[in-house]
Amino acid sequence: MNYWLSLLMAVPAVGAAGVAFIRRDRTAKVATLVISLVTLALTVAMTVQFSPHGDTFQFQEKYDWIPALGIHWAVGVDGIALVLILLSAILVPIVVLASWWDAEEGKRSVRTYFALLLALEAMMIGVFAATDVFLFYVFFEAMLIPMYFMIGSYGGAQRSYAAVKFLLYSLFGGLLMLVAVIALYSLAGKNSFLFTDLIGVIKEPGAQRWLFLGFFIAFAIKAPLVPFHTWLPDAAAQAPAGAAVLLVGVLDKVGTFGMLRFCLELFPEASRWATPVVIALSVIGIIYGAILAIGQTDIKRLIAYTSISHFGFISLGVFALTSQAQTGATLYMVNHGFSTGALFLIAGMLISRRGSQYIADFGGVQKVAPILAGTFLIAGLSGLSMPGLSPFVSEFMVVNGSFQRYAVPTIIATSAVVLAAVYILWMYQRTMNGPTVEGVRELTDLNVREKWVVGPLIALLLVFGFYPKPLIDVITHGVNEAQISIQYTNPAPAVPVAKEGS
Amino acid sequence: MEPIVEHSGGVIGASWLMIAFPLASAAILLLGGRRTNAWGHLLGVFAPVASFVVAVMCFLQPSGRYDVGLYDFIPGVAKVGLLIDPLSITFALLITGVGSLIHIYSIGYMAHDPERRRFFAYLNLFVAAMLLLVLADNYLVLFLGWEGVGLASYLLIGFWQFKPTAATAAKKAFVVNRVGDFGFLVGLFTIFATFGTFAFGPVFDNAAKASNGTLTAIGIMLLIGACGKSAQLPLQSWLLDAMEGPTPVSALIHAATMVTAGVYLVVRSGAAFFPEGATASLIVTIVGVATLLAGAIIGTAKDDIKKALAGSTMSQIGYMMLAAGLGPAGYAFAIAHLLTHGFFKADLFLGAGSVMHAMKDEVNMRRYGALRALMPVTFITFFIGYLAIIGFPLLSGYFTKDGIIETAMDSNAILGWLAVIGAGITGFYMSRVVFMTFFGSKRWADDVHPHESPSVMTWPLIILSIGSIFLGGYLILSNRLMVYLGPAVGLPEALPQFHPFSPTGLATLALVALGAAIAWVRYGSAEVPQVAPRGSFLTTFARRDLYGDALNEALLMRPGQWLTRLAVWFDNKGVDGVVNGLAAGIGGSSGRLRRIQTGFVRSYALSIFVGAAVLVGAWYVVGNL
């Protein structure tokens, strides 16, 4: 028994409480940065101790919380949860640094914003670490609170509308899940909410299907899949750039993570039953999101729609039921966090300089701010899955793995590579290329703080683009364990070739 | 074909340095920023030269097929490794050799550009990616290089990105290439679904066990990728716009190397997916012939010297594609023509760049004329390149193009005669370029003062023109290249004999001479008008790139724009509208329910739990009925 995961949550949670009471804004910011870096260091230290060949759940802790109802404070990570916690821990300090001046202009307190960031970090770690279904639900809902305030109090002009929309959508999904959680508990009749106690206990197909739907719709709203997606562009466009990164980069991943962990592992039969619909929704989302991204006039909405397209790839990979596709989908969740994180943050730097998030207000930025333009291009290329940058690896694994089982839907999904080139490069051309327009001439290039924001993300995109093996090894561990509980076999190649690698 | 053997250590084991030099240089130049401005171009030149040295050392090793494993890329899917065999070494020599010359030339050509360092960084990036493409030992890593050269091409076409035309051309090239990549990707999935690996060795060894339908499907999908990269019909439209890039880029990427990657792909995969006589191979030859004619026709009507040469590039790659579809009898000629084309077309492009350099970046040949005396080195080297491309006897192009035409004729007379006609048109349009540029009367403005380029630019021209003279004969006579490539791509049942006076060869020469004569009458001896005359329907057809762009616009771009607008409208009014309508409805009724809202969190929590309990209870009842 050890206390790694509780410690990981305690550091930012206690830090959040402390930061909220620091009088000086600057001290509060520095404290937030230090706390988030300490959390990152602890996460890295934990990650290196993870054994890719060890138990399903490692770093487990279990204490009774409400014994009468069988609710536990139970946490533990498999490879899938681990990389997502790592993603959260990496993104938070970057977001803190990026948000340095984001909370200044509003009427609200600056230190509260940073305290909310830390509180959110604690909950993000909790939601991925929870191995008690009820505890998961609690984190799932609690995450909404800091995010609601970050959008509603610190966002753009339409922040109230966007925040309420985000909250209502999420609460609706959460309510469905709550019903399913309670029903699962009572049907299982084990007086326990522990994930491991609930695997494989619901055998009756009808019950599985209803429970599956309760969980799935909640996750599909969170992820979000088409047609549950319209809250995301509003929320992401109105949120401050840093909050948008955590919203799209991490919070939405809880949806796809939940599909893999809860829908598939708890209700494998029902998942198979629902697969045709999910695959269809995913493919529609991939194409539909990409087409909508092309049509956007607002940079942040454009990025939000690209994410809807990307979430389609993730859910396709999750439900294709091949190891390669599921590993790819999990890796996609991580890489998408880096990629969209970089896009949103650099877009945020661009927008705050110009005071507009409309593409039409830009033009020729490359001439006056080449580093900003160059990093934006790299982030953009990662968004269109350029090989050499990490999202390529995950997208390729998803489509290559899905093709083995669902050839035609995968071919349709793959056509998004053309659309992705259009939405990214057209946006880049309109904002960065051409003659420098009025209002852009005075733009300054990235300052040192901003380089420290963008640099690590680009380094991660490049390193995992060329050498994704460490992440894949960890993820494969989780996916293999999941494969055992879902009970699927990978399709064999038509012409078996003696394995000798390449 | 020889089996592939694993190899480590020694010179072959260090072959990855070929890629590492330019990659490291690109990284230094991009990260170093302005600090590296002073010496950036020197590092930029050093890198490909160092790679060339490594390539030569690999070439001098005992010939064989060596697999150099580097590291595990995606566990269970693919490793990163290099295949060092005669085919890949041949390409590596071309890329680093001609590449180095073009880098040297660029020192002079880009001397006045404030962003010269960034230019060299991109060129280095290109060389690294192109080497990865040809040296990869599996399809996935090949694809990495494939996309890498696409990126470099995008960056370099749009190098002068402040020009809207350049930015648009760069984006167009990338997007059209992505259409090809889509095909390539589906081909990759099919390969993996069939063989469970991307590695060349196992895939080639077991291809015969797969069904014919599968092999044809993979072949066609790879061909779609090849069409995008090599500007073959129907994905040719980007190449002419790509001439917006600086001229050394046009020479290196859009003539000598990158655009030949499609040919490489077909030849590399030939034994497995494009065997002689297979459906996929037949399609390759048809695409090749169609493009060689289309490119040649486009070349006849262009007044922009670079676009005329770009049409010619399309056409010459069409010849290579044609040969690549003819099986082992054609592979060596495809590669030989690719190599000689690499020399003479780079020579021609760099010559064109030298002319532009002298003419204040004017590209319209109607504004040239009579430059041969003012720019003697450029003229002579350009003229040699010209003789080589039209297939003047004993020069490089003569041997390699004739080989393709003869092989095509042996396989199918229709293909053969169309290739002969293409050669005749080549004779016309290339003569037109030479006469309009170097002969006739001067047509440039008074403020233009043409002058010979500096020696850093002329020396590469001289070396390339020497290659344009001798390389073809060296490769073809006594089947040198065919025998050398044999272990990698296979040999035909009987080695071909070179006949200097075959009927086909004589017919080709006659047509070329005819084409050149017509060009002389119209553009050499006659006065060339400074403004293009209207021309017939056919001229317009050729000037407008055979309506390729118009077709793309009508069939893809406009419907795409409408679809996008419709989708945005639908998402705002339809999907979101339903939700907002629902919300408004609830808002109305909630006004009446407002009395229940106490504002206390605990009572909300209670009602959520009660509601959930009711739902569960109701479901229990329904379930148990």
PDB file of C-alpha atoms in Angstrom, chain B residues 302-483:
ATOM      1  CA  LYS B 302       3.054  28.320 -71.649  1.00  0.00           C
ATOM      2  CA  ASP B 303       4.813  31.670 -71.923  1.00  0.00           C
ATOM      3  CA  ASP B 304       6.084  31.441 -68.350  1.00  0.00           C
ATOM      4  CA  ILE B 305       9.441  29.678 -68.670  1.00  0.00           C
ATOM      5  CA  LYS B 306       9.034  27.827 -65.385  1.00  0.00           C
ATOM      6  CA  LYS B 307       5.554  26.649 -66.231  1.00  0.00           C
ATOM      7  CA  ALA B 308       6.697  25.399 -69.609  1.00  0.00           C
ATOM      8  CA  LEU B 309       9.382  23.424 -67.818  1.00  0.00           C
ATOM      9  CA  ALA B 310       6.845  22.214 -65.245  1.00  0.00           C
ATOM     10  CA  GLY B 311       4.602  20.871 -68.001  1.00  0.00           C
ATOM     11  CA  SER B 312       7.682  19.152 -69.324  1.00  0.00           C
ATOM     12  CA  THR B 313       8.392  17.634 -65.919  1.00  0.00           C
ATOM     13  CA  MET B 314       4.885  16.193 -65.750  1.00  0.00           C
ATOM     14  CA  SER B 315       5.435  14.762 -69.195  1.00  0.00           C
ATOM     15  CA  GLN B 316       8.844  13.248 -68.453  1.00  0.00           C
ATOM     16  CA  ILE B 317       7.558  11.650 -65.256  1.00  0.00           C
ATOM     17  CA  GLY B 318       4.754  10.273 -67.385  1.00  0.00           C
ATOM     18  CA  TYR B 319       7.470   8.477 -69.387  1.00  0.00           C
ATOM     19  CA  MET B 320       8.935   7.075 -66.181  1.00  0.00           C
ATOM     20  CA  MET B 321       5.512   5.912 -64.987  1.00  0.00           C
ATOM     21  CA  LEU B 322       4.887   4.267 -68.309  1.00  0.00           C
ATOM     22  CA  ALA B 323       8.149   2.355 -67.993  1.00  0.00           C
ATOM     23  CA  ALA B 324       7.473   1.488 -64.366  1.00  0.00           C
ATOM     24  CA  GLY B 325       4.228  -0.183 -65.401  1.00  0.00           C
ATOM     25  CA  LEU B 326       6.022  -2.465 -67.838  1.00  0.00           C
ATOM     26  CA  GLY B 327       7.615  -4.799 -65.289  1.00  0.00           C
ATOM     27  CA  PRO B 328      11.308  -5.687 -64.959  1.00  0.00           C
ATOM     28  CA  ALA B 329      11.931  -4.816 -68.598  1.00  0.00           C
ATOM     29  CA  GLY B 330      10.925  -1.247 -67.857  1.00  0.00           C
ATOM     30  CA  TYR B 331      12.226  -0.624 -64.334  1.00  0.00           C
ATOM     31  CA  ALA B 332      15.797   0.080 -65.274  1.00  0.00           C
ATOM     32  CA  PHE B 333      14.719   2.487 -68.008  1.00  0.00           C
ATOM     33  CA  ALA B 334      12.314   4.222 -65.649  1.00  0.00           C
ATOM     34  CA  ILE B 335      15.090   4.733 -63.129  1.00  0.00           C
ATOM     35  CA  ALA B 336      17.649   5.614 -65.808  1.00  0.00           C
ATOM     36  CA  HIS B 337      15.354   8.266 -67.233  1.00  0.00           C
ATOM     37  CA  LEU B 338      14.664   9.456 -63.711  1.00  0.00           C
ATOM     38  CA  LEU B 339      18.383   9.905 -63.125  1.00  0.00           C
ATOM     39  CA  THR B 340      19.169  11.624 -66.409  1.00  0.00           C
ATOM     40  CA  HIS B 341      16.042  13.740 -66.048  1.00  0.00           C
ATOM     41  CA  GLY B 342      17.291  14.672 -62.599  1.00  0.00           C
ATOM     42  CA  PHE B 343      20.382  16.101 -64.258  1.00  0.00           C
ATOM     43  CA  PHE B 344      19.023  17.748 -67.382  1.00  0.00           C
ATOM     44  CA  LYS B 345      15.852  19.082 -65.794  1.00  0.00           C
ATOM     45  CA  ALA B 346      17.739  20.491 -62.821  1.00  0.00           C
ATOM     46  CA  ASP B 347      20.122  21.965 -65.378  1.00  0.00           C
ATOM     47  CA  LEU B 348      17.214  23.525 -67.287  1.00  0.00           C
ATOM     48  CA  PHE B 349      15.495  24.875 -64.192  1.00  0.00           C
ATOM     49  CA  LEU B 350      18.660  26.319 -62.750  1.00  0.00           C
ATOM     50  CA  GLY B 351      19.378  27.790 -66.166  1.00  0.00           C
ATOM     51  CA  ALA B 352      15.929  29.334 -66.156  1.00  0.00           C
ATOM     52  CA  GLY B 353      16.682  30.654 -62.680  1.00  0.00           C
ATOM     53  CA  SER B 354      19.924  32.151 -63.953  1.00  0.00           C
ATOM     54  CA  VAL B 355      17.978  33.880 -66.718  1.00  0.00           C
ATOM     55  CA  MET B 356      15.378  35.165 -64.260  1.00  0.00           C
ATOM     56  CA  HIS B 357      18.153  36.352 -62.011  1.00  0.00           C
ATOM     57  CA  ALA B 358      19.473  38.388 -64.897  1.00  0.00           C
ATOM     58  CA  MET B 359      16.059  39.629 -65.979  1.00  0.00           C
ATOM     59  CA  LYS B 360      14.723  41.071 -62.691  1.00  0.00           C
ATOM     60  CA  ASP B 361      12.703  37.920 -61.995  1.00  0.00           C
ATOM     61  CA  GLU B 362      10.798  38.194 -65.261  1.00  0.00           C
ATOM     62  CA  VAL B 363       9.407  34.768 -66.180  1.00  0.00           C
ATOM     63  CA  ASN B 364       7.534  35.626 -69.368  1.00  0.00           C
ATOM     64  CA  MET B 365       9.542  34.311 -72.322  1.00  0.00           C
ATOM     65  CA  ARG B 366       7.869  36.864 -74.584  1.00  0.00           C
ATOM     66  CA  ARG B 367       9.998  39.388 -72.666  1.00  0.00           C
ATOM     67  CA  TYR B 368      13.227  37.479 -73.311  1.00  0.00           C
ATOM     68  CA  GLY B 369      15.054  36.890 -76.557  1.00  0.00           C
ATOM     69  CA  ALA B 370      18.627  37.066 -77.823  1.00  0.00           C
ATOM     70  CA  LEU B 371      20.179  36.199 -74.492  1.00  0.00           C
ATOM     71  CA  ARG B 372      22.727  33.724 -75.836  1.00  0.00           C
ATOM     72  CA  ALA B 373      25.474  36.252 -76.311  1.00  0.00           C
ATOM     73  CA  LEU B 374      24.907  38.001 -72.992  1.00  0.00           C
ATOM     74  CA  MET B 375      24.785  34.854 -70.907  1.00  0.00           C
ATOM     75  CA  PRO B 376      27.088  32.394 -72.650  1.00  0.00           C
ATOM     76  CA  VAL B 377      27.544  29.882 -69.837  1.00  0.00           C
ATOM     77  CA  THR B 378      23.859  29.798 -69.047  1.00  0.00           C
ATOM     78  CA  PHE B 379      23.097  29.470 -72.736  1.00  0.00           C
ATOM     79  CA  ILE B 380      25.484  26.627 -73.426  1.00  0.00           C
ATOM     80  CA  THR B 381      24.510  24.635 -70.368  1.00  0.00           C
ATOM     81  CA  PHE B 382      20.819  25.246 -71.032  1.00  0.00           C
ATOM     82  CA  PHE B 383      21.289  24.213 -74.640  1.00  0.00           C
ATOM     83  CA  ILE B 384      22.926  20.972 -73.573  1.00  0.00           C
ATOM     84  CA  GLY B 385      20.041  20.287 -71.231  1.00  0.00           C
ATOM     85  CA  TYR B 386      17.694  21.034 -74.105  1.00  0.00           C
ATOM     86  CA  LEU B 387      19.446  18.607 -76.444  1.00  0.00           C
ATOM     87  CA  ALA B 388      19.391  15.990 -73.717  1.00  0.00           C
ATOM     88  CA  ILE B 389      15.665  16.260 -73.026  1.00  0.00           C
ATOM     89  CA  ILE B 390      14.593  16.150 -76.666  1.00  0.00           C
ATOM     90  CA  GLY B 391      16.669  13.013 -77.106  1.00  0.00           C
ATOM     91  CA  PHE B 392      19.389  14.351 -79.384  1.00  0.00           C
ATOM     92  CA  PRO B 393      21.536  11.357 -80.404  1.00  0.00           C
ATOM     93  CA  LEU B 394      24.210  10.295 -77.932  1.00  0.00           C
ATOM     94  CA  LEU B 395      23.119  12.681 -75.192  1.00  0.00           C
ATOM     95  CA  SER B 396      21.628  11.327 -71.964  1.00  0.00           C
ATOM     96  CA  GLY B 397      17.948  11.648 -72.781  1.00  0.00           C
ATOM     97  CA  TYR B 398      18.421   9.905 -76.088  1.00  0.00           C
ATOM     98  CA  PHE B 399      19.412   6.644 -74.457  1.00  0.00           C
ATOM     99  CA  THR B 400      16.953   6.653 -71.602  1.00  0.00           C
ATOM    100  CA  LYS B 401      13.865   7.887 -73.414  1.00  0.00           C
ATOM    101  CA  ASP B 402      14.526   5.627 -76.356  1.00  0.00           C
ATOM    102  CA  GLY B 403      14.756   2.700 -73.959  1.00  0.00           C
ATOM    103  CA  ILE B 404      11.313   3.523 -72.585  1.00  0.00           C
ATOM    104  CA  ILE B 405       9.782   3.941 -76.028  1.00  0.00           C
ATOM    105  CA  GLU B 406      11.256   0.690 -77.331  1.00  0.00           C
ATOM    106  CA  THR B 407      10.113  -1.255 -74.274  1.00  0.00           C
ATOM    107  CA  ALA B 408       6.632   0.228 -74.506  1.00  0.00           C
ATOM    108  CA  MET B 409       6.504  -0.606 -78.197  1.00  0.00           C
ATOM    109  CA  ASP B 410       7.419  -4.222 -77.432  1.00  0.00           C
ATOM    110  CA  SER B 411       4.651  -4.429 -74.893  1.00  0.00           C
ATOM    111  CA  ASN B 412       1.859  -2.598 -76.681  1.00  0.00           C
ATOM    112  CA  ALA B 413       2.072  -0.706 -79.960  1.00  0.00           C
ATOM    113  CA  ILE B 414      -0.525   1.893 -78.953  1.00  0.00           C
ATOM    114  CA  LEU B 415       1.449   2.826 -75.851  1.00  0.00           C
ATOM    115  CA  GLY B 416       4.603   2.898 -77.920  1.00  0.00           C
ATOM    116  CA  TRP B 417       3.286   5.199 -80.628  1.00  0.00           C
ATOM    117  CA  LEU B 418       1.721   7.576 -78.125  1.00  0.00           C
ATOM    118  CA  ALA B 419       5.100   7.793 -76.421  1.00  0.00           C
ATOM    119  CA  VAL B 420       6.704   8.563 -79.813  1.00  0.00           C
ATOM    120  CA  ILE B 421       4.176  11.334 -80.415  1.00  0.00           C
ATOM    121  CA  GLY B 422       4.959  12.703 -76.963  1.00  0.00           C
ATOM    122  CA  ALA B 423       8.628  12.838 -77.910  1.00  0.00           C
ATOM    123  CA  GLY B 424       7.728  14.836 -81.021  1.00  0.00           C
ATOM    124  CA  ILE B 425       5.763  17.357 -78.951  1.00  0.00           C
ATOM    125  CA  THR B 426       8.721  17.548 -76.569  1.00  0.00           C
ATOM    126  CA  GLY B 427      10.875  18.492 -79.529  1.00  0.00           C
ATOM    127  CA  PHE B 428       8.485  21.330 -80.279  1.00  0.00           C
ATOM    128  CA  TYR B 429       7.917  22.840 -76.846  1.00  0.00           C
ATOM    129  CA  MET B 430      11.521  22.607 -75.685  1.00  0.00           C
ATOM    130  CA  SER B 431      12.745  24.191 -78.915  1.00  0.00           C
ATOM    131  CA  ARG B 432      10.155  26.886 -78.386  1.00  0.00           C
ATOM    132  CA  VAL B 433      11.574  27.618 -74.949  1.00  0.00           C
ATOM    133  CA  VAL B 434      15.123  27.798 -76.238  1.00  0.00           C
ATOM    134  CA  PHE B 435      14.284  29.960 -79.270  1.00  0.00           C
ATOM    135  CA  MET B 436      12.096  32.362 -77.315  1.00  0.00           C
ATOM    136  CA  THR B 437      14.692  32.759 -74.596  1.00  0.00           C
ATOM    137  CA  PHE B 438      18.048  32.776 -76.289  1.00  0.00           C
ATOM    138  CA  PHE B 439      17.388  33.454 -79.976  1.00  0.00           C
ATOM    139  CA  GLY B 440      15.434  36.019 -81.956  1.00  0.00           C
ATOM    140  CA  SER B 441      15.441  39.691 -81.079  1.00  0.00           C
ATOM    141  CA  LYS B 442      15.623  41.206 -77.641  1.00  0.00           C
ATOM    142  CA  ARG B 443      12.224  42.002 -76.205  1.00  0.00           C
ATOM    143  CA  TRP B 444      13.063  43.123 -72.690  1.00  0.00           C
ATOM    144  CA  ALA B 445      12.525  46.593 -71.253  1.00  0.00           C
ATOM    145  CA  ASP B 446      15.298  49.177 -71.220  1.00  0.00           C
ATOM    146  CA  ASP B 447      15.795  49.064 -67.480  1.00  0.00           C
ATOM    147  CA  VAL B 448      16.723  45.386 -67.588  1.00  0.00           C
ATOM    148  CA  HIS B 449      20.399  44.657 -67.933  1.00  0.00           C
ATOM    149  CA  PRO B 450      20.963  40.947 -68.485  1.00  0.00           C
ATOM    150  CA  HIS B 451      24.284  39.665 -67.204  1.00  0.00           C
ATOM    151  CA  GLU B 452      25.893  36.307 -66.613  1.00  0.00           C
ATOM    152  CA  SER B 453      25.327  34.858 -63.151  1.00  0.00           C
ATOM    153  CA  PRO B 454      28.143  34.516 -60.575  1.00  0.00           C
ATOM    154  CA  SER B 455      30.299  31.425 -60.680  1.00  0.00           C
ATOM    155  CA  VAL B 456      28.650  29.908 -57.591  1.00  0.00           C
ATOM    156  CA  MET B 457      25.636  29.577 -59.849  1.00  0.00           C
ATOM    157  CA  THR B 458      27.319  28.679 -63.117  1.00  0.00           C
ATOM    158  CA  TRP B 459      29.505  25.874 -61.789  1.00  0.00           C
ATOM    159  CA  PRO B 460      26.553  23.741 -60.755  1.00  0.00           C
ATOM    160  CA  LEU B 461      25.129  24.362 -64.216  1.00  0.00           C
ATOM    161  CA  ILE B 462      28.321  23.165 -65.842  1.00  0.00           C
ATOM    162  CA  ILE B 463      28.462  19.993 -63.747  1.00  0.00           C
ATOM    163  CA  LEU B 464      24.798  19.231 -64.378  1.00  0.00           C
ATOM    164  CA  SER B 465      25.241  19.716 -68.105  1.00  0.00           C
ATOM    165  CA  ILE B 466      28.169  17.322 -68.148  1.00  0.00           C
ATOM    166  CA  GLY B 467      25.891  14.757 -66.527  1.00  0.00           C
ATOM    167  CA  SER B 468      23.247  15.591 -69.110  1.00  0.00           C
ATOM    168  CA  ILE B 469      25.704  14.628 -71.817  1.00  0.00           C
ATOM    169  CA  PHE B 470      27.241  11.409 -70.569  1.00  0.00           C
ATOM    170  CA  LEU B 471      25.087   9.859 -67.869  1.00  0.00           C
ATOM    171  CA  GLY B 472      22.509   8.283 -70.179  1.00  0.00           C
ATOM    172  CA  GLY B 473      25.011   6.433 -72.290  1.00  0.00           C
ATOM    173  CA  TYR B 474      26.900   5.272 -69.231  1.00  0.00           C
ATOM    174  CA  LEU B 475      23.776   3.827 -67.638  1.00  0.00           C
ATOM    175  CA  ILE B 476      22.213   2.223 -70.691  1.00  0.00           C
ATOM    176  CA  LEU B 477      25.104   0.882 -72.746  1.00  0.00           C
ATOM    177  CA  SER B 478      25.899  -2.706 -71.843  1.00  0.00           C
ATOM    178  CA  ASN B 479      22.831  -2.534 -69.555  1.00  0.00           C
ATOM    179  CA  ARG B 480      24.937  -1.207 -66.706  1.00  0.00           C
ATOM    180  CA  LEU B 481      22.061   0.147 -64.602  1.00  0.00           C
ATOM    181  CA  MET B 482      19.792  -2.794 -65.321  1.00  0.00           C
ATOM    182  CA  VAL B 483      22.373  -5.288 -64.115  1.00  0.00           C
TER     183      VAL B 483
END
